């Protein structure tokens, strides 16, 4: 897919080893889609990548005197990581002691989310959240806020200040939660619409219509969400789907007239491109087929699934090329346990092992970059490095700790080097994060 924008002149560049993907690594194989450039230049201007390729070829094309930051041979430049499912209001309660999903929501999530009625509190957490994303090389996220519109304003204000491409939305939740966290079908629709009109398409910000999950919305509220999405079809739709057996059984009781969990959303008009369904662990074959047909995506959240004991997504079943479903990676904080995409990919590998499969490092890096961009229908803007793409980049340090440095002395392939980063790396491996051509994080 070609980038849509035409880049202008570069005003800065970075140099070092680089990887990127030219297409779908699950469909066409890592061998045919991963590009590794041992000494690359990425030049940027006007927020876009203007040049990308081997230093020998690119250097003569750059204006004389341009600032080139050389990260050296132990770096790895990649497209910035994309987190397709995360709850910023749950950052103050990450690591709350173990419970299953429904008890965990009642005991930890709802009391914390209540505090976001206070805009100042929401702004403080939004700053911490986005700083932590940048420290982990995450340049785009799809974010759940709380039921309070102020929480969305707080996050978008900070994301706009940082120049981030980010999707977010207010929770829609009109039942089965504490009274003071509920909206109504009408107020949820009205508040979401006002937020869309205020924020969607401002700079790089995008709105995500966000019914929390079927148990906390009436059929009337889900239908109102569907109506809103029809009015604003280039917004996202995010919700949770088939995360735990107890939740699935609850949905079956609440919506006994529907064929299954996905059908509850489908009936309300909530299936299509730009629909991001969190988890999708326990889906039936017809449900996976429907996700494929409608162009929706699953946000795979392995650290959260392990933490809550929800199960393990069978990733290779989801992306089965006979009816591939788009899959992106998600941290799902605060049920997820790490902002680090490297750590999250390591747990995605472990989730695949539960099903007798193995996620290669190449596939994992695809999942965190171009695969997640594809899941968000953003493949023409972010997720890979090419002229005209938005200049969102992460620069890894491939020797970030004494142990990683020791281990790297024994690797004999790029795949092995990348796998070591996933298994042993974390925020310490992120030495710089660039957002729209601006340096937004530099590891001290
Ligand atoms: N299902 C509904 N709400 C949530 C949430 O906040 N976190 C997770 N992991 N699952 C959910
Ligand atoms: Zn979630």
Coordinates of C-alpha atoms and ligand atoms in Angstrom, one line a residue:
X1 CA 0.0 0.0 0.0
X2 CA 1.3 3.4 -0.9
X3 CA 1.6 6.3 1.5
X4 CA -1.0 9.0 0.8
X5 CA 1.1 12.1 1.5
X6 CA 3.9 13.5 -0.7
X7 CA 6.9 14.4 1.4
X8 CA 8.7 17.8 1.1
X9 CA 12.3 18.5 1.9
X10 CA 14.1 16.8 4.8
X11 CA 15.3 18.9 7.7
X12 CA 16.9 16.1 9.8
X13 CA 17.9 12.4 9.5
X14 CA 18.8 9.5 11.6
X15 CA 21.2 6.7 10.8
X16 CA 21.6 3.1 12.0
X17 CA 20.5 -0.4 11.2
X18 CA 16.8 -0.5 10.4
X19 CA 13.9 -3.0 9.8
X20 CA 10.5 -2.5 8.3
X21 CA 7.9 -4.6 6.5
X22 CA 6.7 -4.2 2.9
X23 CA 3.5 -6.2 3.4
X24 CA 1.6 -8.7 5.5
X25 CA 4.1 -11.0 7.1
X26 CA 1.4 -13.6 7.9
X27 CA 0.1 -13.7 4.4
X28 CA 3.4 -13.5 2.5
X29 CA 5.9 -14.7 5.0
X30 CA 8.6 -12.8 6.9
X31 CA 11.2 -13.7 4.3
X32 CA 9.3 -11.8 1.6
X33 CA 8.2 -8.8 3.7
X34 CA 10.9 -8.0 6.2
X35 CA 13.5 -5.5 4.9
X36 CA 16.7 -5.2 7.0
X37 CA 19.1 -2.4 6.2
X38 CA 22.3 -2.7 8.2
X39 CA 23.2 1.0 7.7
X40 CA 20.1 3.0 6.9
X41 CA 19.2 6.6 6.7
X42 CA 15.7 7.8 7.6
X43 CA 15.3 11.4 6.6
X44 CA 12.3 13.5 7.8
X45 CA 10.6 16.7 7.0
X46 CA 7.2 18.2 7.6
X47 CA 6.3 15.3 10.0
X48 CA 6.9 12.7 7.2
X49 CA 9.6 10.4 6.2
X50 CA 11.2 11.9 3.1
X51 CA 13.9 9.3 2.4
X52 CA 14.6 5.8 3.5
X53 CA 17.3 3.4 2.3
X54 CA 20.9 2.4 2.5
X55 CA 23.1 5.3 3.7
X56 CA 25.3 5.0 0.5
X57 CA 22.3 5.6 -1.7
X58 CA 20.5 8.2 0.4
X59 CA 23.4 10.5 1.7
X60 CA 24.1 12.1 -1.8
X61 CA 20.4 13.0 -2.0
X62 CA 20.2 14.9 1.2
X63 CA 20.7 18.7 1.4
X64 CA 24.3 19.7 2.5
X65 CA 24.7 20.3 6.2
X66 CA 21.5 18.5 7.3
X67 CA 21.6 17.3 10.9
X68 CA 22.1 13.5 10.9
X69 CA 22.0 11.7 14.2
X70 CA 24.0 8.4 14.0
X71 CA 22.8 5.9 16.5
X72 CA 25.6 3.5 15.6
X73 CA 25.8 -0.2 14.8
X74 CA 24.1 -1.5 18.0
X75 CA 20.8 0.4 17.4
X76 CA 17.8 -0.8 15.5
X77 CA 15.4 1.7 13.9
X78 CA 11.8 0.6 13.4
X79 CA 8.5 2.1 12.8
X80 CA 7.0 3.2 16.1
X81 CA 5.1 0.5 18.0
X82 CA 1.3 0.6 17.9
X83 CA -0.9 -0.4 20.9
X84 CA -4.4 -1.3 19.7
X85 CA -6.0 -1.7 23.1
X86 CA -5.3 0.1 26.3
X87 CA -7.2 1.8 29.2
X88 CA -5.3 5.0 30.3
X89 CA -7.5 5.5 33.4
X90 CA -6.3 2.1 34.8
X91 CA -2.7 3.2 35.0
X92 CA -3.1 4.1 38.7
X93 CA -4.2 0.5 39.5
X94 CA -1.8 -1.6 37.3
X95 CA -0.9 -4.7 39.2
X96 CA -4.0 -4.8 41.4
X97 CA -4.0 -8.2 43.1
X98 CA -5.3 -11.1 41.2
X99 CA -9.0 -11.7 40.5
X100 CA -11.0 -12.9 37.5
X101 CA -12.2 -10.2 35.0
X102 CA -15.7 -9.4 36.5
X103 CA -14.5 -9.3 40.1
X104 CA -11.4 -7.3 39.1
X105 CA -13.7 -4.7 37.3
X106 CA -15.8 -4.3 40.4
X107 CA -13.1 -4.2 42.9
X108 CA -10.3 -2.2 41.2
X109 CA -11.3 -0.7 37.9
X110 CA -14.6 1.1 38.8
X111 CA -13.3 2.8 41.9
X112 CA -10.3 4.1 40.0
X113 CA -12.3 5.2 37.0
X114 CA -14.6 7.2 39.2
X115 CA -11.8 9.6 39.9
X116 CA -11.7 10.8 36.3
X117 CA -14.8 13.0 36.8
X118 CA -12.0 15.3 38.0
X119 CA -10.4 16.8 34.9
X120 CA -7.2 17.8 36.8
X121 CA -6.7 14.2 37.9
X122 CA -7.4 12.9 34.4
X123 CA -4.9 15.4 33.0
X124 CA -2.2 14.2 35.4
X125 CA -2.8 10.6 34.6
X126 CA -2.9 11.4 30.8
X127 CA 0.6 13.0 31.1
X128 CA 2.0 10.0 32.9
X129 CA 0.4 7.6 30.5
X130 CA 1.7 9.2 27.3
X131 CA 5.1 9.7 28.7
X132 CA 5.3 6.0 29.5
X133 CA 4.0 5.1 26.0
X134 CA 6.9 7.2 24.5
X135 CA 9.4 5.6 26.9
X136 CA 8.4 2.3 25.5
X137 CA 8.5 3.3 21.8
X138 CA 4.7 3.4 21.4
X139 CA 3.7 6.2 19.0
X140 CA 0.1 5.3 18.3
X141 CA -2.5 3.8 20.6
X142 CA -6.3 3.1 20.6
X143 CA -7.3 4.1 24.1
X144 CA -10.3 3.7 26.3
X145 CA -11.1 6.7 28.5
X146 CA -13.8 6.6 31.3
X147 CA -17.4 7.4 31.0
X148 CA -16.6 11.1 31.7
X149 CA -16.1 13.3 28.6
X150 CA -13.5 15.2 30.6
X151 CA -11.2 12.1 30.6
X152 CA -11.3 12.2 26.7
X153 CA -10.5 15.9 26.7
X154 CA -7.6 15.4 29.1
X155 CA -6.0 12.7 26.9
X156 CA -6.5 14.4 23.6
X157 CA -5.1 17.7 24.9
X158 CA -1.9 16.0 25.9
X159 CA -1.7 13.8 22.8
X160 CA -2.2 16.9 20.6
X161 CA 0.6 18.7 22.5
X162 CA 2.9 15.8 21.7
X163 CA 1.8 15.5 18.1
X164 CA 0.7 11.9 18.4
X165 CA -1.5 9.9 16.1
X166 CA -4.0 8.5 18.6
X167 CA -7.5 7.2 18.8
X168 CA -9.6 7.4 22.0
X169 CA -13.2 7.6 23.2
X170 CA -15.4 7.9 26.2
X171 CA -16.8 4.6 27.6
X172 CA -20.5 4.0 26.9
X173 CA -21.9 2.1 30.0
X174 CA -25.5 2.4 31.0
X175 CA -26.0 -0.7 33.3
X176 CA -24.3 -3.2 35.6
X177 CA -21.7 -0.8 37.0
X178 CA -21.8 1.7 39.9
X179 CA -24.6 4.3 39.5
X180 CA -22.2 7.2 39.4
X181 CA -20.3 5.6 36.4
X182 CA -23.3 5.2 34.2
X183 CA -24.5 7.2 31.3
X184 CA -27.7 6.7 29.4
X185 CA -28.3 5.6 25.8
X186 CA -29.2 9.2 25.0
X187 CA -26.4 11.0 27.0
X188 CA -23.8 8.5 25.9
X189 CA -24.7 9.2 22.3
X190 CA -24.9 13.0 22.8
X191 CA -21.6 13.2 24.7
X192 CA -19.8 11.0 22.2
X193 CA -21.1 13.0 19.3
X194 CA -19.9 16.2 20.9
X195 CA -16.5 14.7 21.4
X196 CA -16.3 13.6 17.8
X197 CA -17.2 17.1 16.6
X198 CA -14.6 18.6 19.0
X199 CA -11.7 16.2 18.3
X200 CA -12.0 13.7 15.4
X201 CA -9.6 14.8 12.6
X202 CA -8.0 17.5 14.7
X203 CA -4.3 17.2 13.8
X204 CA -3.6 13.4 14.2
X205 CA -6.4 12.6 16.6
X206 CA -9.2 10.2 15.9
X207 CA -12.3 9.2 17.8
X208 CA -13.2 5.7 18.9
X209 CA -16.8 5.0 19.8
X210 CA -16.4 2.9 22.9
X211 CA -19.1 0.7 24.4
X212 CA -17.2 -1.0 27.2
X213 CA -18.7 -4.4 26.5
X214 CA -22.1 -6.0 26.0
X215 CA -22.9 -6.6 29.7
X216 CA -22.6 -2.9 30.6
X217 CA -24.7 -1.6 27.7
X218 CA -28.4 -2.2 27.0
X219 CA -29.4 -3.2 23.5
X220 CA -30.7 0.4 23.1
X221 CA -27.3 1.8 23.9
X222 CA -25.5 -0.5 21.5
X223 CA -28.0 0.5 18.8
X224 CA -27.3 4.1 19.5
X225 CA -23.6 3.4 19.2
X226 CA -24.3 1.8 15.8
X227 CA -26.3 4.8 14.7
X228 CA -23.5 7.1 15.7
X229 CA -20.9 5.0 13.8
X230 CA -23.1 5.2 10.7
X231 CA -23.1 9.0 11.0
X232 CA -19.3 9.1 11.5
X233 CA -18.1 6.0 9.7
X234 CA -14.4 7.0 9.7
X235 CA -14.3 6.8 13.5
X236 CA -13.2 3.7 15.3
X237 CA -15.4 1.3 17.2
X238 CA -13.7 -0.4 20.1
X239 CA -15.1 -2.9 22.6
X240 CA -14.4 -6.2 24.4
X241 CA -15.3 -9.5 23.0
X242 CA -15.1 -13.1 24.3
X243 CA -12.5 -12.5 26.9
X244 CA -13.5 -15.0 29.6
X245 CA -16.0 -17.9 29.9
X246 CA -17.9 -16.2 32.7
X247 CA -18.4 -13.0 30.7
X248 CA -19.5 -15.0 27.7
X249 CA -22.1 -16.9 29.7
X250 CA -23.4 -13.6 31.1
X251 CA -23.8 -12.2 27.6
X252 CA -25.6 -15.3 26.6
X253 CA -28.1 -14.8 29.4
X254 CA -28.5 -11.0 28.8
X255 CA -28.9 -11.4 25.0
X256 CA -30.5 -14.8 24.7
X257 CA -32.2 -13.7 21.5
X258 CA -28.8 -13.3 19.7
X259 CA -26.8 -16.1 18.1
X260 CA -23.7 -15.4 20.1
X261 CA -21.5 -12.7 21.6
X262 CA -20.3 -11.2 18.3
X263 CA -23.8 -11.2 17.0
X264 CA -24.9 -8.9 19.8
X265 CA -22.5 -6.3 18.3
X266 CA -23.2 -7.2 14.7
X267 CA -27.0 -6.8 15.3
X268 CA -26.3 -3.2 16.5
X269 CA -24.3 -2.4 13.4
X270 CA -20.9 -2.6 15.2
X271 CA -19.0 -4.8 12.8
X272 CA -16.9 -3.5 10.0
X273 CA -13.5 -2.0 9.1
X274 CA -12.1 0.1 12.0
X275 CA -13.9 -2.1 14.6
X276 CA -11.3 -3.3 17.2
X277 CA -12.5 -6.1 19.4
X278 CA -10.3 -6.6 22.5
X279 CA -9.3 -10.2 23.2
X280 CA -11.5 -12.5 21.1
X281 CA -10.0 -15.5 22.8
X282 CA -13.0 -17.9 22.9
X283 CA -14.5 -17.2 19.4
X284 CA -16.3 -19.8 17.4
X285 CA -15.3 -20.6 13.8
X286 CA -18.4 -18.7 12.4
X287 CA -17.5 -15.7 14.5
X288 CA -13.9 -15.6 13.2
X289 CA -15.4 -16.0 9.7
X290 CA -17.6 -13.0 10.3
X291 CA -14.7 -10.9 11.6
X292 CA -12.8 -11.7 8.4
X293 CA -15.8 -10.9 6.2
X294 CA -16.6 -7.5 7.8
X295 CA -12.9 -6.4 8.0
X296 CA -12.8 -5.9 11.8
X297 CA -9.8 -6.7 13.9
X298 CA -8.9 -8.5 17.1
X299 CA -6.7 -6.7 19.6
X300 CA -4.5 -9.4 21.1
X301 CA -3.7 -8.6 24.7
X302 CA -1.5 -11.5 26.0
X303 CA -0.2 -10.0 29.3
X304 CA -3.7 -9.1 30.3
X305 CA -5.0 -12.5 29.4
X306 CA -2.3 -14.2 31.4
X307 CA -2.7 -11.8 34.4
X308 CA -6.5 -12.3 34.7
X309 CA -6.3 -16.0 33.7
X310 CA -8.7 -15.3 30.9
X311 CA -7.1 -17.8 28.5
X312 CA -4.7 -17.6 25.6
X313 CA -5.6 -16.4 22.1
X314 CA -4.9 -18.9 19.4
X315 CA -3.2 -16.3 17.1
X316 CA -2.4 -18.6 14.3
X317 CA -6.0 -19.8 14.2
X318 CA -7.2 -16.1 14.0
X319 CA -4.8 -15.3 11.1
X320 CA -5.5 -18.6 9.3
X321 CA -5.0 -17.6 5.6
X322 CA -8.2 -19.4 4.6
X323 CA -10.1 -16.5 6.3
X324 CA -7.5 -14.3 7.9
X325 CA -8.7 -11.9 10.7
X326 CA -6.7 -8.7 11.2
X327 CA -4.9 -8.9 14.5
X328 CA -3.1 -6.1 16.3
X329 CA -1.2 -6.1 19.6
X330 CA -2.6 -4.5 22.8
X331 CA -1.2 -3.9 26.3
X332 CA -4.7 -3.7 27.8
X333 CA -3.3 -1.8 30.8
X334 CA -4.2 -2.0 33.7
X335 CA -5.2 -5.7 33.4
X336 CA -2.2 -5.9 31.2
X337 CA 1.0 -5.7 33.2
X338 CA 3.5 -3.9 31.0
X339 CA 3.8 -0.8 28.8
X340 CA 6.6 -2.6 27.0
X341 CA 5.7 -3.8 23.6
X342 CA 8.7 -6.1 23.7
X343 CA 7.4 -7.7 26.9
X344 CA 4.0 -7.9 25.4
X345 CA 5.3 -9.7 22.3
X346 CA 7.2 -12.1 24.5
X347 CA 3.9 -13.0 26.1
X348 CA 2.3 -13.3 22.7
X349 CA 4.9 -15.9 21.9
X350 CA 4.0 -17.7 25.1
X351 CA 0.3 -17.5 24.3
X352 CA 1.0 -19.1 20.9
X353 CA 3.0 -21.9 22.6
X354 CA -0.1 -22.8 24.7
X355 CA -1.6 -23.8 21.3
X356 CA 1.5 -25.6 20.1
X357 CA 2.5 -22.8 17.9
X358 CA 5.6 -20.5 17.8
X359 CA 5.5 -16.8 17.0
X360 CA 8.7 -15.9 15.3
X361 CA 10.4 -12.6 16.2
X362 CA 9.9 -11.4 12.6
X363 CA 6.1 -12.1 12.9
X364 CA 6.1 -10.4 16.4
X365 CA 7.7 -7.2 15.1
X366 CA 5.2 -7.2 12.2
X367 CA 2.4 -7.6 14.7
X368 CA 3.6 -4.6 16.7
X369 CA 4.1 -2.3 13.7
X370 CA 2.5 -2.8 10.3
X371 CA 0.1 -5.5 11.5
X372 CA -1.4 -3.2 14.2
X373 CA -1.5 -0.4 11.6
X374 CA -3.4 -2.7 9.3
X375 CA -5.8 -3.6 12.2
X376 CA -6.5 0.1 12.6
X377 CA -6.8 0.8 8.9
X378 CA -3.7 3.1 9.2
X379 CA -1.4 1.1 6.9
X380 CA -1.0 4.1 4.6
X381 CA 0.1 6.4 7.3
X382 CA 2.0 4.6 10.1
X383 CA 3.5 1.2 10.8
X384 CA 6.3 1.0 8.3
X385 CA 9.1 3.2 7.1
X386 CA 8.8 4.6 3.6
X387 CA 8.8 8.1 2.0
X388 CA 5.5 9.7 2.6
X389 CA 4.7 7.8 5.8
X390 CA 4.4 9.7 9.0
X391 CA 7.7 9.9 10.7
X392 CA 6.9 7.9 13.9
X393 CA 10.0 5.8 14.8
X394 CA 11.4 3.9 17.7
X395 CA 15.2 3.4 18.0
X396 CA 16.1 0.3 20.0
X397 CA 19.4 -0.3 21.7
X398 CA 20.2 -3.9 21.0
X399 CA 22.6 -4.1 23.9
X400 CA 20.5 -2.4 26.6
X401 CA 21.5 -4.4 29.7
X402 CA 24.6 -6.5 30.7
X403 CA 22.7 -9.7 30.1
X404 CA 21.4 -8.6 26.7
X405 CA 24.9 -7.5 25.7
X406 CA 26.3 -10.9 26.8
X407 CA 23.6 -12.8 25.0
X408 CA 24.0 -10.7 21.8
X409 CA 27.6 -11.9 21.5
X410 CA 26.2 -15.4 20.7
X411 CA 23.4 -14.6 18.1
X412 CA 24.1 -15.6 14.6
X413 CA 21.0 -14.2 12.8
X414 CA 18.7 -11.2 12.7
X415 CA 15.8 -13.4 13.8
X416 CA 17.7 -14.6 16.8
X417 CA 18.8 -11.0 17.7
X418 CA 15.2 -9.8 17.5
X419 CA 14.0 -12.7 19.6
X420 CA 16.5 -11.9 22.3
X421 CA 15.1 -8.3 22.4
X422 CA 11.6 -9.6 22.8
X423 CA 12.5 -12.1 25.5
X424 CA 14.9 -10.0 27.5
X425 CA 14.2 -6.4 26.5
X426 CA 11.9 -3.9 28.0
X427 CA 11.8 -0.1 28.3
X428 CA 15.6 0.0 28.8
X429 CA 15.9 -1.1 25.2
X430 CA 14.1 2.0 23.9
X431 CA 16.8 4.6 23.4
X432 CA 14.7 7.1 21.4
X433 CA 11.2 7.7 20.1
X434 CA 10.4 10.1 17.3
X435 CA 6.9 11.4 16.7
X436 CA 6.0 13.1 13.4
X437 CA 9.7 13.9 12.9
X438 CA 10.2 15.3 16.5
X439 CA 12.4 13.6 19.1
X440 CA 9.9 13.0 21.9
X441 CA 11.8 10.5 24.1
X442 CA 15.6 10.2 24.6
X443 CA 16.7 7.6 27.1
X444 CA 18.9 9.3 29.7
Ligands
LIG1 N1 -14.0 -6.0 29.8 C1 -14.8 -4.9 30.1 N2 -14.1 -3.9 30.6 C2 -12.8 -4.4 30.7 C3 -11.6 -3.8 31.1 O1 -11.6 -2.6 31.6 N3 -10.5 -4.6 31.1 C4 -10.5 -5.8 30.5 N4 -9.4 -6.5 30.4 N5 -11.7 -6.4 30.1 C5 -12.8 -5.7 30.2
LIG2 ZN1 -9.5 -3.8 27.8

